[in-house]
């Protein structure tokens, strides 16, 4: 009786092992990364027409992931908390909170064993939320074409240093405007 149970479980075990191997192979094509960038162009426009630059800003942080179809082509998506900023306006302090999400096709080219370059093209949704004096609340989002070009340097088989110039687009409200065009540096982890 014990043998019949063992033999009956072999097909199920083979199926589980086959799915696990297939999932491991699929994961081997996946990657994820994090990047920090410079602040995009920002401004606050007073009703009088006076333009203010931010008094305080945070660095943009972008997290992304992708799937490589082969050595040259990949599909990538990411989310970023972009340049949050504080403005000193004539009516008091105001803050701008901006985010973006994108999806892009990535094409890579090898330069050497460890060095390569790539470009990405896709769409990005840029969001800007404003909180200002006298109960001011504004929010806007725009979906735009995005593009990027970058260099990557393989530090280890699974860790890659990345430098990229990216243009995700611009979003504005009647009071503020933020451009998500930046130089970003980061690390990519190939699974």
PDB file of N, CA, C and O in Angstrom, residues 113-179:
ATOM      1  N   UNK A 113      32.732  43.277 -22.360  1.00  0.00           N
ATOM      2  CA  UNK A 113      32.262  42.217 -21.487  1.00  0.00           C
ATOM      3  C   UNK A 113      31.422  42.747 -20.330  1.00  0.00           C
ATOM      4  O   UNK A 113      30.442  42.142 -19.939  1.00  0.00           O
ATOM      5  N   UNK A 114      31.817  43.894 -19.772  1.00  0.00           N
ATOM      6  CA  UNK A 114      31.126  44.442 -18.606  1.00  0.00           C
ATOM      7  C   UNK A 114      30.336  45.712 -18.886  1.00  0.00           C
ATOM      8  O   UNK A 114      29.472  46.093 -18.122  1.00  0.00           O
ATOM      9  N   UNK A 115      30.655  46.396 -19.965  1.00  0.00           N
ATOM     10  CA  UNK A 115      30.058  47.701 -20.255  1.00  0.00           C
ATOM     11  C   UNK A 115      29.044  47.595 -21.385  1.00  0.00           C
ATOM     12  O   UNK A 115      29.252  46.864 -22.355  1.00  0.00           O
ATOM     13  N   UNK A 116      27.953  48.335 -21.256  1.00  0.00           N
ATOM     14  CA  UNK A 116      26.944  48.374 -22.299  1.00  0.00           C
ATOM     15  C   UNK A 116      26.189  49.689 -22.255  1.00  0.00           C
ATOM     16  O   UNK A 116      26.343  50.492 -21.340  1.00  0.00           O
ATOM     17  N   UNK A 117      25.379  49.915 -23.268  1.00  0.00           N
ATOM     18  CA  UNK A 117      24.515  51.089 -23.281  1.00  0.00           C
ATOM     19  C   UNK A 117      23.134  50.642 -23.718  1.00  0.00           C
ATOM     20  O   UNK A 117      22.955  49.548 -24.249  1.00  0.00           O
ATOM     21  N   UNK A 118      22.142  51.489 -23.471  1.00  0.00           N
ATOM     22  CA  UNK A 118      20.764  51.126 -23.792  1.00  0.00           C
ATOM     23  C   UNK A 118      19.941  52.386 -24.005  1.00  0.00           C
ATOM     24  O   UNK A 118      20.346  53.492 -23.656  1.00  0.00           O
ATOM     25  N   UNK A 119      18.779  52.185 -24.600  1.00  0.00           N
ATOM     26  CA  UNK A 119      17.777  53.246 -24.641  1.00  0.00           C
ATOM     27  C   UNK A 119      16.428  52.637 -24.321  1.00  0.00           C
ATOM     28  O   UNK A 119      16.210  51.434 -24.488  1.00  0.00           O
ATOM     29  N   UNK A 120      15.539  53.486 -23.794  1.00  0.00           N
ATOM     30  CA  UNK A 120      14.189  53.070 -23.434  1.00  0.00           C
ATOM     31  C   UNK A 120      13.193  54.038 -24.043  1.00  0.00           C
ATOM     32  O   UNK A 120      13.474  55.231 -24.130  1.00  0.00           O
ATOM     33  N   UNK A 121      12.056  53.538 -24.423  1.00  0.00           N
ATOM     34  CA  UNK A 121      10.973  54.378 -24.905  1.00  0.00           C
ATOM     35  C   UNK A 121       9.649  53.820 -24.438  1.00  0.00           C
ATOM     36  O   UNK A 121       9.448  52.603 -24.434  1.00  0.00           O
ATOM     37  N   UNK A 122       8.749  54.696 -23.995  1.00  0.00           N
ATOM     38  CA  UNK A 122       7.457  54.233 -23.516  1.00  0.00           C
ATOM     39  C   UNK A 122       6.568  55.393 -23.127  1.00  0.00           C
ATOM     40  O   UNK A 122       6.658  56.480 -23.698  1.00  0.00           O
ATOM     41  N   UNK A 123       5.715  55.145 -22.138  1.00  0.00           N
ATOM     42  CA  UNK A 123       4.816  56.188 -21.647  1.00  0.00           C
ATOM     43  C   UNK A 123       4.985  56.320 -20.133  1.00  0.00           C
ATOM     44  O   UNK A 123       5.293  55.351 -19.445  1.00  0.00           O
ATOM     45  N   UNK A 124       4.809  57.551 -19.636  1.00  0.00           N
ATOM     46  CA  UNK A 124       4.912  57.835 -18.204  1.00  0.00           C
ATOM     47  C   UNK A 124       3.713  58.667 -17.781  1.00  0.00           C
ATOM     48  O   UNK A 124       3.296  59.569 -18.489  1.00  0.00           O
ATOM     49  N   UNK A 125       3.175  58.328 -16.621  1.00  0.00           N
ATOM     50  CA  UNK A 125       2.111  59.121 -16.019  1.00  0.00           C
ATOM     51  C   UNK A 125       2.728  59.948 -14.903  1.00  0.00           C
ATOM     52  O   UNK A 125       3.272  59.409 -13.946  1.00  0.00           O
ATOM     53  N   UNK A 126       2.693  61.273 -15.041  1.00  0.00           N
ATOM     54  CA  UNK A 126       3.266  62.217 -14.085  1.00  0.00           C
ATOM     55  C   UNK A 126       2.141  62.832 -13.264  1.00  0.00           C
ATOM     56  O   UNK A 126       1.145  63.295 -13.825  1.00  0.00           O
ATOM     57  N   UNK A 127       2.300  62.862 -11.936  1.00  0.00           N
ATOM     58  CA  UNK A 127       1.292  63.420 -11.044  1.00  0.00           C
ATOM     59  C   UNK A 127       1.912  64.522 -10.201  1.00  0.00           C
ATOM     60  O   UNK A 127       3.027  64.382  -9.711  1.00  0.00           O
ATOM     61  N   UNK A 128       1.182  65.613 -10.021  1.00  0.00           N
ATOM     62  CA  UNK A 128       1.626  66.726  -9.195  1.00  0.00           C
ATOM     63  C   UNK A 128       0.479  67.132  -8.278  1.00  0.00           C
ATOM     64  O   UNK A 128      -0.641  67.359  -8.730  1.00  0.00           O
ATOM     65  N   UNK A 129       0.774  67.185  -6.968  1.00  0.00           N
ATOM     66  CA  UNK A 129      -0.210  67.643  -5.981  1.00  0.00           C
ATOM     67  C   UNK A 129       0.363  68.844  -5.252  1.00  0.00           C
ATOM     68  O   UNK A 129       1.510  68.812  -4.814  1.00  0.00           O
ATOM     69  N   UNK A 130      -0.430  69.889  -5.137  1.00  0.00           N
ATOM     70  CA  UNK A 130      -0.016  71.141  -4.499  1.00  0.00           C
ATOM     71  C   UNK A 130      -0.855  71.378  -3.256  1.00  0.00           C
ATOM     72  O   UNK A 130      -2.084  71.250  -3.297  1.00  0.00           O
ATOM     73  N   UNK A 131      -0.196  71.729  -2.164  1.00  0.00           N
ATOM     74  CA  UNK A 131      -0.865  72.185  -0.952  1.00  0.00           C
ATOM     75  C   UNK A 131      -0.257  73.533  -0.616  1.00  0.00           C
ATOM     76  O   UNK A 131       0.958  73.648  -0.462  1.00  0.00           O
ATOM     77  N   UNK A 132      -1.111  74.553  -0.507  1.00  0.00           N
ATOM     78  CA  UNK A 132      -0.591  75.893  -0.299  1.00  0.00           C
ATOM     79  C   UNK A 132      -1.333  76.666   0.762  1.00  0.00           C
ATOM     80  O   UNK A 132      -2.235  76.144   1.432  1.00  0.00           O
ATOM     81  N   UNK A 133      -0.969  77.932   0.884  1.00  0.00           N
ATOM     82  CA  UNK A 133      -1.618  78.782   1.891  1.00  0.00           C
ATOM     83  C   UNK A 133      -3.096  78.988   1.572  1.00  0.00           C
ATOM     84  O   UNK A 133      -3.532  78.801   0.436  1.00  0.00           O
ATOM     85  N   UNK A 134      -3.846  79.343   2.598  1.00  0.00           N
ATOM     86  CA  UNK A 134      -5.283  79.635   2.479  1.00  0.00           C
ATOM     87  C   UNK A 134      -6.062  78.436   1.946  1.00  0.00           C
ATOM     88  O   UNK A 134      -7.002  78.579   1.175  1.00  0.00           O
ATOM     89  N   UNK A 135      -5.643  77.221   2.331  1.00  0.00           N
ATOM     90  CA  UNK A 135      -6.376  76.018   1.951  1.00  0.00           C
ATOM     91  C   UNK A 135      -6.268  75.637   0.486  1.00  0.00           C
ATOM     92  O   UNK A 135      -7.119  74.910  -0.033  1.00  0.00           O
ATOM     93  N   UNK A 136      -5.245  76.093  -0.202  1.00  0.00           N
ATOM     94  CA  UNK A 136      -5.067  75.771  -1.620  1.00  0.00           C
ATOM     95  C   UNK A 136      -4.722  74.298  -1.796  1.00  0.00           C
ATOM     96  O   UNK A 136      -3.800  73.787  -1.168  1.00  0.00           O
ATOM     97  N   UNK A 137      -5.481  73.597  -2.641  1.00  0.00           N
ATOM     98  CA  UNK A 137      -5.191  72.205  -3.007  1.00  0.00           C
ATOM     99  C   UNK A 137      -5.408  72.077  -4.505  1.00  0.00           C
ATOM    100  O   UNK A 137      -6.486  72.371  -5.005  1.00  0.00           O
ATOM    101  N   UNK A 138      -4.370  71.658  -5.205  1.00  0.00           N
ATOM    102  CA  UNK A 138      -4.476  71.426  -6.651  1.00  0.00           C
ATOM    103  C   UNK A 138      -3.826  70.089  -6.953  1.00  0.00           C
ATOM    104  O   UNK A 138      -2.869  69.686  -6.296  1.00  0.00           O
ATOM    105  N   UNK A 139      -4.359  69.422  -7.954  1.00  0.00           N
ATOM    106  CA  UNK A 139      -3.765  68.151  -8.380  1.00  0.00           C
ATOM    107  C   UNK A 139      -3.966  68.011  -9.880  1.00  0.00           C
ATOM    108  O   UNK A 139      -5.013  68.370 -10.404  1.00  0.00           O
ATOM    109  N   UNK A 140      -2.939  67.487 -10.528  1.00  0.00           N
ATOM    110  CA  UNK A 140      -3.038  67.240 -11.963  1.00  0.00           C
ATOM    111  C   UNK A 140      -2.159  66.052 -12.301  1.00  0.00           C
ATOM    112  O   UNK A 140      -1.160  65.799 -11.642  1.00  0.00           O
ATOM    113  N   UNK A 141      -2.548  65.314 -13.322  1.00  0.00           N
ATOM    114  CA  UNK A 141      -1.676  64.261 -13.823  1.00  0.00           C
ATOM    115  C   UNK A 141      -1.736  64.245 -15.338  1.00  0.00           C
ATOM    116  O   UNK A 141      -2.747  64.593 -15.938  1.00  0.00           O
ATOM    117  N   UNK A 142      -0.612  63.868 -15.936  1.00  0.00           N
ATOM    118  CA  UNK A 142      -0.471  63.841 -17.389  1.00  0.00           C
ATOM    119  C   UNK A 142       0.245  62.569 -17.809  1.00  0.00           C
ATOM    120  O   UNK A 142       1.236  62.181 -17.197  1.00  0.00           O
ATOM    121  N   UNK A 143      -0.240  61.951 -18.846  1.00  0.00           N
ATOM    122  CA  UNK A 143       0.450  60.810 -19.436  1.00  0.00           C
ATOM    123  C   UNK A 143       1.168  61.299 -20.678  1.00  0.00           C
ATOM    124  O   UNK A 143       0.551  61.920 -21.558  1.00  0.00           O
ATOM    125  N   UNK A 144       2.461  61.056 -20.719  1.00  0.00           N
ATOM    126  CA  UNK A 144       3.324  61.559 -21.792  1.00  0.00           C
ATOM    127  C   UNK A 144       4.220  60.452 -22.323  1.00  0.00           C
ATOM    128  O   UNK A 144       4.464  59.461 -21.641  1.00  0.00           O
ATOM    129  N   UNK A 145       4.774  60.684 -23.490  1.00  0.00           N
ATOM    130  CA  UNK A 145       5.834  59.805 -23.988  1.00  0.00           C
ATOM    131  C   UNK A 145       7.072  60.029 -23.141  1.00  0.00           C
ATOM    132  O   UNK A 145       7.323  61.147 -22.671  1.00  0.00           O
ATOM    133  N   UNK A 146       7.846  58.977 -22.904  1.00  0.00           N
ATOM    134  CA  UNK A 146       9.084  59.109 -22.153  1.00  0.00           C
ATOM    135  C   UNK A 146      10.202  58.417 -22.919  1.00  0.00           C
ATOM    136  O   UNK A 146       9.956  57.556 -23.755  1.00  0.00           O
ATOM    137  N   UNK A 147      11.417  58.854 -22.622  1.00  0.00           N
ATOM    138  CA  UNK A 147      12.581  58.247 -23.243  1.00  0.00           C
ATOM    139  C   UNK A 147      13.783  58.351 -22.328  1.00  0.00           C
ATOM    140  O   UNK A 147      13.837  59.227 -21.452  1.00  0.00           O
ATOM    141  N   UNK A 148      14.721  57.453 -22.497  1.00  0.00           N
ATOM    142  CA  UNK A 148      15.934  57.468 -21.683  1.00  0.00           C
ATOM    143  C   UNK A 148      17.062  56.812 -22.459  1.00  0.00           C
ATOM    144  O   UNK A 148      16.833  55.968 -23.323  1.00  0.00           O
ATOM    145  N   UNK A 149      18.267  57.233 -22.131  1.00  0.00           N
ATOM    146  CA  UNK A 149      19.473  56.596 -22.661  1.00  0.00           C
ATOM    147  C   UNK A 149      20.430  56.446 -21.488  1.00  0.00           C
ATOM    148  O   UNK A 149      20.498  57.315 -20.613  1.00  0.00           O
ATOM    149  N   UNK A 150      21.150  55.318 -21.443  1.00  0.00           N
ATOM    150  CA  UNK A 150      22.013  55.096 -20.295  1.00  0.00           C
ATOM    151  C   UNK A 150      23.169  54.159 -20.575  1.00  0.00           C
ATOM    152  O   UNK A 150      23.248  53.523 -21.621  1.00  0.00           O
ATOM    153  N   UNK A 151      24.058  54.112 -19.598  1.00  0.00           N
ATOM    154  CA  UNK A 151      25.200  53.199 -19.586  1.00  0.00           C
ATOM    155  C   UNK A 151      25.054  52.265 -18.405  1.00  0.00           C
ATOM    156  O   UNK A 151      24.584  52.679 -17.343  1.00  0.00           O
ATOM    157  N   UNK A 152      25.465  51.009 -18.575  1.00  0.00           N
ATOM    158  CA  UNK A 152      25.502  50.105 -17.436  1.00  0.00           C
ATOM    159  C   UNK A 152      26.850  49.392 -17.378  1.00  0.00           C
ATOM    160  O   UNK A 152      27.467  49.129 -18.400  1.00  0.00           O
ATOM    161  N   UNK A 153      27.305  49.171 -16.152  1.00  0.00           N
ATOM    162  CA  UNK A 153      28.586  48.516 -15.913  1.00  0.00           C
ATOM    163  C   UNK A 153      28.366  47.371 -14.941  1.00  0.00           C
ATOM    164  O   UNK A 153      27.905  47.576 -13.818  1.00  0.00           O
ATOM    165  N   UNK A 154      28.677  46.149 -15.381  1.00  0.00           N
ATOM    166  CA  UNK A 154      28.457  44.951 -14.579  1.00  0.00           C
ATOM    167  C   UNK A 154      29.555  44.836 -13.522  1.00  0.00           C
ATOM    168  O   UNK A 154      30.702  44.579 -13.834  1.00  0.00           O
ATOM    169  N   UNK A 155      29.184  45.021 -12.251  1.00  0.00           N
ATOM    170  CA  UNK A 155      30.121  44.920 -11.135  1.00  0.00           C
ATOM    171  C   UNK A 155      30.358  43.453 -10.787  1.00  0.00           C
ATOM    172  O   UNK A 155      31.496  43.022 -10.609  1.00  0.00           O
ATOM    173  N   UNK A 156      29.279  42.690 -10.667  1.00  0.00           N
ATOM    174  CA  UNK A 156      29.322  41.242 -10.440  1.00  0.00           C
ATOM    175  C   UNK A 156      28.340  40.630 -11.437  1.00  0.00           C
ATOM    176  O   UNK A 156      27.621  41.365 -12.133  1.00  0.00           O
ATOM    177  N   UNK A 157      28.241  39.303 -11.507  1.00  0.00           N
ATOM    178  CA  UNK A 157      27.268  38.723 -12.434  1.00  0.00           C
ATOM    179  C   UNK A 157      25.825  39.174 -12.196  1.00  0.00           C
ATOM    180  O   UNK A 157      25.015  39.152 -13.110  1.00  0.00           O
ATOM    181  N   UNK A 158      25.509  39.590 -10.952  1.00  0.00           N
ATOM    182  CA  UNK A 158      24.130  39.960 -10.653  1.00  0.00           C
ATOM    183  C   UNK A 158      23.928  41.413 -10.253  1.00  0.00           C
ATOM    184  O   UNK A 158      22.799  41.835 -10.019  1.00  0.00           O
ATOM    185  N   UNK A 159      24.985  42.199 -10.162  1.00  0.00           N
ATOM    186  CA  UNK A 159      24.866  43.605  -9.744  1.00  0.00           C
ATOM    187  C   UNK A 159      25.457  44.502 -10.829  1.00  0.00           C
ATOM    188  O   UNK A 159      26.595  44.309 -11.255  1.00  0.00           O
ATOM    189  N   UNK A 160      24.662  45.485 -11.252  1.00  0.00           N
ATOM    190  CA  UNK A 160      25.046  46.369 -12.354  1.00  0.00           C
ATOM    191  C   UNK A 160      24.879  47.826 -11.914  1.00  0.00           C
ATOM    192  O   UNK A 160      23.830  48.201 -11.383  1.00  0.00           O
ATOM    193  N   UNK A 161      25.917  48.639 -12.109  1.00  0.00           N
ATOM    194  CA  UNK A 161      25.824  50.079 -11.861  1.00  0.00           C
ATOM    195  C   UNK A 161      25.237  50.739 -13.102  1.00  0.00           C
ATOM    196  O   UNK A 161      25.596  50.385 -14.231  1.00  0.00           O
ATOM    197  N   UNK A 162      24.339  51.700 -12.907  1.00  0.00           N
ATOM    198  CA  UNK A 162      23.621  52.315 -14.028  1.00  0.00           C
ATOM    199  C   UNK A 162      23.684  53.839 -13.917  1.00  0.00           C
ATOM    200  O   UNK A 162      23.513  54.400 -12.842  1.00  0.00           O
ATOM    201  N   UNK A 163      23.935  54.490 -15.049  1.00  0.00           N
ATOM    202  CA  UNK A 163      23.845  55.954 -15.171  1.00  0.00           C
ATOM    203  C   UNK A 163      22.917  56.236 -16.345  1.00  0.00           C
ATOM    204  O   UNK A 163      23.102  55.683 -17.430  1.00  0.00           O
ATOM    205  N   UNK A 164      21.926  57.095 -16.143  1.00  0.00           N
ATOM    206  CA  UNK A 164      20.882  57.276 -17.154  1.00  0.00           C
ATOM    207  C   UNK A 164      20.413  58.725 -17.205  1.00  0.00           C
ATOM    208  O   UNK A 164      20.297  59.382 -16.177  1.00  0.00           O
ATOM    209  N   UNK A 165      20.150  59.205 -18.405  1.00  0.00           N
ATOM    210  CA  UNK A 165      19.481  60.488 -18.615  1.00  0.00           C
ATOM    211  C   UNK A 165      18.075  60.147 -19.099  1.00  0.00           C
ATOM    212  O   UNK A 165      17.911  59.444 -20.095  1.00  0.00           O
ATOM    213  N   UNK A 166      17.068  60.627 -18.360  1.00  0.00           N
ATOM    214  CA  UNK A 166      15.686  60.262 -18.668  1.00  0.00           C
ATOM    215  C   UNK A 166      14.805  61.500 -18.756  1.00  0.00           C
ATOM    216  O   UNK A 166      14.981  62.458 -18.012  1.00  0.00           O
ATOM    217  N   UNK A 167      13.857  61.457 -19.665  1.00  0.00           N
ATOM    218  CA  UNK A 167      12.852  62.513 -19.822  1.00  0.00           C
ATOM    219  C   UNK A 167      11.482  61.843 -19.681  1.00  0.00           C
ATOM    220  O   UNK A 167      11.031  61.148 -20.589  1.00  0.00           O
ATOM    221  N   UNK A 168      10.864  62.039 -18.513  1.00  0.00           N
ATOM    222  CA  UNK A 168       9.564  61.422 -18.242  1.00  0.00           C
ATOM    223  C   UNK A 168       8.404  62.338 -18.574  1.00  0.00           C
ATOM    224  O   UNK A 168       7.270  61.890 -18.656  1.00  0.00           O
ATOM    225  N   UNK A 169       8.669  63.618 -18.738  1.00  0.00           N
ATOM    226  CA  UNK A 169       7.611  64.559 -19.082  1.00  0.00           C
ATOM    227  C   UNK A 169       7.461  65.665 -18.062  1.00  0.00           C
ATOM    228  O   UNK A 169       8.240  65.780 -17.119  1.00  0.00           O
ATOM    229  N   UNK A 170       6.467  66.494 -18.262  1.00  0.00           N
ATOM    230  CA  UNK A 170       6.212  67.663 -17.420  1.00  0.00           C
ATOM    231  C   UNK A 170       4.756  67.611 -16.977  1.00  0.00           C
ATOM    232  O   UNK A 170       3.884  67.151 -17.704  1.00  0.00           O
ATOM    233  N   UNK A 171       4.523  68.092 -15.761  1.00  0.00           N
ATOM    234  CA  UNK A 171       3.157  68.205 -15.259  1.00  0.00           C
ATOM    235  C   UNK A 171       3.039  69.559 -14.574  1.00  0.00           C
ATOM    236  O   UNK A 171       3.990  70.047 -13.966  1.00  0.00           O
ATOM    237  N   UNK A 172       1.869  70.190 -14.701  1.00  0.00           N
ATOM    238  CA  UNK A 172       1.686  71.516 -14.099  1.00  0.00           C
ATOM    239  C   UNK A 172       0.261  71.676 -13.606  1.00  0.00           C
ATOM    240  O   UNK A 172      -0.657  70.997 -14.061  1.00  0.00           O
ATOM    241  N   UNK A 173       0.130  72.591 -12.662  1.00  0.00           N
ATOM    242  CA  UNK A 173      -1.166  73.052 -12.189  1.00  0.00           C
ATOM    243  C   UNK A 173      -1.153  74.557 -12.437  1.00  0.00           C
ATOM    244  O   UNK A 173      -0.132  75.105 -12.867  1.00  0.00           O
ATOM    245  N   UNK A 174      -2.252  75.279 -12.152  1.00  0.00           N
ATOM    246  CA  UNK A 174      -2.208  76.735 -12.349  1.00  0.00           C
ATOM    247  C   UNK A 174      -1.124  77.427 -11.524  1.00  0.00           C
ATOM    248  O   UNK A 174      -0.630  78.475 -11.903  1.00  0.00           O
ATOM    249  N   UNK A 175      -0.716  76.833 -10.374  1.00  0.00           N
ATOM    250  CA  UNK A 175       0.266  77.483  -9.502  1.00  0.00           C
ATOM    251  C   UNK A 175       1.693  76.969  -9.679  1.00  0.00           C
ATOM    252  O   UNK A 175       2.640  77.666  -9.340  1.00  0.00           O
ATOM    253  N   UNK A 176       1.876  75.741 -10.110  1.00  0.00           N
ATOM    254  CA  UNK A 176       3.223  75.161 -10.119  1.00  0.00           C
ATOM    255  C   UNK A 176       3.456  74.332 -11.374  1.00  0.00           C
ATOM    256  O   UNK A 176       2.519  73.908 -12.048  1.00  0.00           O
ATOM    257  N   UNK A 177       4.734  74.118 -11.643  1.00  0.00           N
ATOM    258  CA  UNK A 177       5.143  73.327 -12.804  1.00  0.00           C
ATOM    259  C   UNK A 177       6.387  72.526 -12.428  1.00  0.00           C
ATOM    260  O   UNK A 177       7.302  73.058 -11.799  1.00  0.00           O
ATOM    261  N   UNK A 178       6.398  71.242 -12.780  1.00  0.00           N
ATOM    262  CA  UNK A 178       7.559  70.390 -12.514  1.00  0.00           C
ATOM    263  C   UNK A 178       7.855  69.570 -13.757  1.00  0.00           C
ATOM    264  O   UNK A 178       6.960  68.955 -14.342  1.00  0.00           O
ATOM    265  N   UNK A 179       9.131  69.583 -14.162  1.00  0.00           N
ATOM    266  CA  UNK A 179       9.591  68.756 -15.281  1.00  0.00           C
ATOM    267  C   UNK A 179      10.358  67.578 -14.707  1.00  0.00           C
ATOM    268  O   UNK A 179      11.269  67.753 -13.910  1.00  0.00           O
TER     269      UNK A 179
END
